N, CA, C and O of each residue as an XYZ file, in Angstrom:
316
protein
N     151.632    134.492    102.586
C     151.452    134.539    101.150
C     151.567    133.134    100.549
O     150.751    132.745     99.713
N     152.500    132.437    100.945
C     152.709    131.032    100.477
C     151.752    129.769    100.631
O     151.882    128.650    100.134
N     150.328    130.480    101.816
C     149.154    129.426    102.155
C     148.511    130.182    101.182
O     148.367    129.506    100.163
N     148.040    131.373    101.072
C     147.350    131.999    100.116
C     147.125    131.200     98.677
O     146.070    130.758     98.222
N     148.672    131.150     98.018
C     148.944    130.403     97.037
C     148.386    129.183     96.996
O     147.410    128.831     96.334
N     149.006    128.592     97.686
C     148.489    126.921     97.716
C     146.968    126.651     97.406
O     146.593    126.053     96.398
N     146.049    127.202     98.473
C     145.123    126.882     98.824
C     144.124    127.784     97.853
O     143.086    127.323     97.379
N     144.601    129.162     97.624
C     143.448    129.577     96.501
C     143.745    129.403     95.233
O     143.002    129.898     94.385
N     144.763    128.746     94.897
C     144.959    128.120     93.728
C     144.107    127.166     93.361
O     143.632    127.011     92.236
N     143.869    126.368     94.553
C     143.353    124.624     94.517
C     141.709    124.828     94.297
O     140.888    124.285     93.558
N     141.609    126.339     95.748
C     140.214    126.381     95.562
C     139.456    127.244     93.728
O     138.407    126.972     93.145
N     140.251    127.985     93.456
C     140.280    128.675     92.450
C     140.114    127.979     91.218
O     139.094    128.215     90.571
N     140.783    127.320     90.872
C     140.892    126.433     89.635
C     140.629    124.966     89.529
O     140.878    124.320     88.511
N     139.973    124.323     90.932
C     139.467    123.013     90.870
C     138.313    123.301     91.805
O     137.367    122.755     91.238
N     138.032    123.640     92.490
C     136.740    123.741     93.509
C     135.399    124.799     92.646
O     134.204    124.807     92.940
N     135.808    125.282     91.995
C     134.938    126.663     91.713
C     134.363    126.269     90.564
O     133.146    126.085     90.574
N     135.197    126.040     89.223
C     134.394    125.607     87.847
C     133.655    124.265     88.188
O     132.544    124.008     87.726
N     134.303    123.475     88.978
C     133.152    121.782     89.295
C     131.407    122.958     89.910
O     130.229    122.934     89.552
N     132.044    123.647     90.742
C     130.754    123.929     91.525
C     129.873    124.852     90.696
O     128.662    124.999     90.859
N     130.556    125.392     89.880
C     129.713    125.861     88.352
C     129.144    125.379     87.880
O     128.035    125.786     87.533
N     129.630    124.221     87.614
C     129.064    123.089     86.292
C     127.751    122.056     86.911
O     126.722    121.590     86.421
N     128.448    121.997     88.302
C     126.849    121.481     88.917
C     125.791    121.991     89.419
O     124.791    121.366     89.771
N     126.008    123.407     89.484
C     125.096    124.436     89.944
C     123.879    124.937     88.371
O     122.693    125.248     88.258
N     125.040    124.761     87.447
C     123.675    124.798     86.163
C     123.319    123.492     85.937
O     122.164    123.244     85.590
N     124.352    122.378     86.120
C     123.411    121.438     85.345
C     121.957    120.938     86.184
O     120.829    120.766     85.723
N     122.661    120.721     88.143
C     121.802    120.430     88.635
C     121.055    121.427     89.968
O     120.405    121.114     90.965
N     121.305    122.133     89.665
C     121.027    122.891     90.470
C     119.332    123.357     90.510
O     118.644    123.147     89.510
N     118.773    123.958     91.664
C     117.296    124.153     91.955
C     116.652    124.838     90.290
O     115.675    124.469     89.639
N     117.551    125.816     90.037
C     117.090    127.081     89.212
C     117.690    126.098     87.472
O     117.573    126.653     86.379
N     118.120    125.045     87.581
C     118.507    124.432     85.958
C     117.844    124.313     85.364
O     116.787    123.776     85.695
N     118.188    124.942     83.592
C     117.732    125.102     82.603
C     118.040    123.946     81.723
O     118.871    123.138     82.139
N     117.364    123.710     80.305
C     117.982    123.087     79.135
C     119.539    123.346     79.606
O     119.993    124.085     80.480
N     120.052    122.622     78.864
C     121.469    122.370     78.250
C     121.441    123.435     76.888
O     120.592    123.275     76.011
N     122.389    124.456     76.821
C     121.962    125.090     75.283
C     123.243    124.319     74.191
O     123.097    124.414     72.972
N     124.138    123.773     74.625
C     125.338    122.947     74.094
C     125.588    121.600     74.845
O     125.273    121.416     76.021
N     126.122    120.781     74.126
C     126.219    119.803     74.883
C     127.576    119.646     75.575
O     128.588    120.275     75.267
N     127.471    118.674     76.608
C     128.820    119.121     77.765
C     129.824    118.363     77.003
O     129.690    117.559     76.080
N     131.155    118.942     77.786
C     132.348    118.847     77.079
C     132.605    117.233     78.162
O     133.332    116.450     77.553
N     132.295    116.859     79.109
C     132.222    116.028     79.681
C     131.360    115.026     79.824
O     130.209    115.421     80.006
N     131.526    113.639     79.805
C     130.877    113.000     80.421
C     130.580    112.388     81.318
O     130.932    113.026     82.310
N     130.049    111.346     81.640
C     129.363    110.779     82.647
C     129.171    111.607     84.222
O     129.476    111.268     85.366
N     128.454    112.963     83.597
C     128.248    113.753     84.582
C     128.507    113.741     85.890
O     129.642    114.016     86.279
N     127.326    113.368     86.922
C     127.703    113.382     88.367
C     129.288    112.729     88.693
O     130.134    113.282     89.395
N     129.420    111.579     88.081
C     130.224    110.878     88.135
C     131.962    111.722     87.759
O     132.914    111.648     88.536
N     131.975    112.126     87.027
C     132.975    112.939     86.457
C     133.205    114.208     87.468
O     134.304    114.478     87.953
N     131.724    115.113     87.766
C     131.987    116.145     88.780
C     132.360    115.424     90.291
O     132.785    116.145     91.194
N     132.208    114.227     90.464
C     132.389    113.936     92.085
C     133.770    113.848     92.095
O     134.482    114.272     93.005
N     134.329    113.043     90.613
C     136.080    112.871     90.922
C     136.671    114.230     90.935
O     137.627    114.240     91.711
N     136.492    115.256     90.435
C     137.023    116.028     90.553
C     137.120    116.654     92.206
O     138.017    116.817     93.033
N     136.146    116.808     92.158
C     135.646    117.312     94.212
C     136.523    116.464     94.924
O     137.184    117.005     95.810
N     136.688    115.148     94.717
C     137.413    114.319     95.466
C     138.838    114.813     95.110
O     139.603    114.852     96.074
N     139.196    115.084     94.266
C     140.601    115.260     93.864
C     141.199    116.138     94.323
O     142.354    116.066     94.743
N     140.240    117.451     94.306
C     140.305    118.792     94.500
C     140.693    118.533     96.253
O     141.744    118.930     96.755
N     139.644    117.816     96.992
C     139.772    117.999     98.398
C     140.886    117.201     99.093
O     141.326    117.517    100.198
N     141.372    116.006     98.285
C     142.590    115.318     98.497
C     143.774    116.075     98.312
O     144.729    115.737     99.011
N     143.956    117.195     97.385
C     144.720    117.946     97.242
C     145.183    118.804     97.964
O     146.355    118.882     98.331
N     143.896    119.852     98.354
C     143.906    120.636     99.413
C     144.386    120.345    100.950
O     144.963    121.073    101.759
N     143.760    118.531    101.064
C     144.238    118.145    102.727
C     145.625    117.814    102.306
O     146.531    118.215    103.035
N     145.863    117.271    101.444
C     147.498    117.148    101.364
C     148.695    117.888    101.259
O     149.836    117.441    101.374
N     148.215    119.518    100.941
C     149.046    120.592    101.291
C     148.585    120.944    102.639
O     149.404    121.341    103.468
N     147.078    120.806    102.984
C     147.760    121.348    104.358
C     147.900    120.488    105.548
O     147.762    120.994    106.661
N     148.203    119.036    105.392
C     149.157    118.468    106.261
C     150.745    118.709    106.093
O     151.624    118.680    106.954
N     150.834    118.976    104.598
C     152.030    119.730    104.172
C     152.734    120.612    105.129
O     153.839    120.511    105.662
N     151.627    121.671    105.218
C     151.717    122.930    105.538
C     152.252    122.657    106.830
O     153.243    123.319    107.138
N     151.828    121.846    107.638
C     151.590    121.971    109.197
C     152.672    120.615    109.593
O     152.785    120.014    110.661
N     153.182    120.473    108.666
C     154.541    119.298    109.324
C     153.952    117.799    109.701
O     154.629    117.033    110.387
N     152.883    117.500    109.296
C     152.667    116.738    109.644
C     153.431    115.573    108.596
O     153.548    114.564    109.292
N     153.688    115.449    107.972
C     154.160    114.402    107.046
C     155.674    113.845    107.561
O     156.192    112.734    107.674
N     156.100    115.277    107.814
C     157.787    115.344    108.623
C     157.711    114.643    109.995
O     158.596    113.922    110.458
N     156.323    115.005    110.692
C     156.168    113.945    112.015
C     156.004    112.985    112.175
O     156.182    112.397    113.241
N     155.635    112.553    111.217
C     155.213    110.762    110.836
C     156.999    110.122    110.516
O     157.553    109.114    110.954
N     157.491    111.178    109.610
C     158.314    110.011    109.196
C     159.577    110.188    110.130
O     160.563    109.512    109.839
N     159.629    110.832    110.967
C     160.676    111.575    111.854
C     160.126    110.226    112.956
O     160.994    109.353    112.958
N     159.094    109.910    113.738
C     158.389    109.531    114.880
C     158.218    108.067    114.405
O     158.595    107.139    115.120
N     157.810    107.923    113.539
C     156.711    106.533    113.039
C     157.346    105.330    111.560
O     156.913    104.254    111.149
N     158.502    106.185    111.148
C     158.607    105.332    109.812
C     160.100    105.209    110.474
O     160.682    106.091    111.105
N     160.622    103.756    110.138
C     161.727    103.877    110.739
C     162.610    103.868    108.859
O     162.271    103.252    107.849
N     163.924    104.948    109.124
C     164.712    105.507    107.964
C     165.907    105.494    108.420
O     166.637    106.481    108.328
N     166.260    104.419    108.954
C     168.003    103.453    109.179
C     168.369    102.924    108.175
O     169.425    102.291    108.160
């Protein structure tokens, strides 16, 4: 339940509305604009998010999987 959370949170509320917003603006089947976007500098604005979104996601699940604890346990010295 606790990966559930994490991960369909991230995908849910940052992966899904970006892939909305570029699926009408640019997508095969895109129409006019009937309002103008609440955002700007389009592509540019939807890529940071994707990036953010997927930095997020790998960073819970190195989380998830101990890897952060192995690095600093193995590799960072904490004398």
């Amino acid at each position: 339940m606790e990966y559930t959370g994490a991960f369909g949170a991230s995908t849910l509320f940052l992966i899904l509305p970006a892939l909305m917003v570029w699926q009408n603006r640019y997508g095969e089947e895109s129409r006019p604009l009937t309002v103008k976007p609440m955002f700007s500098l389009g592509k540019i604005s939807l890529g940071s998010l994707y990036k953010a979104a997927g930095t997020l996601i790998v960073e819970q699940g190195l989380e998830k999987l101990g890897v952060f604890e192995f690095v600093s346990e193995h590799f960072l010295n904490n004398s």
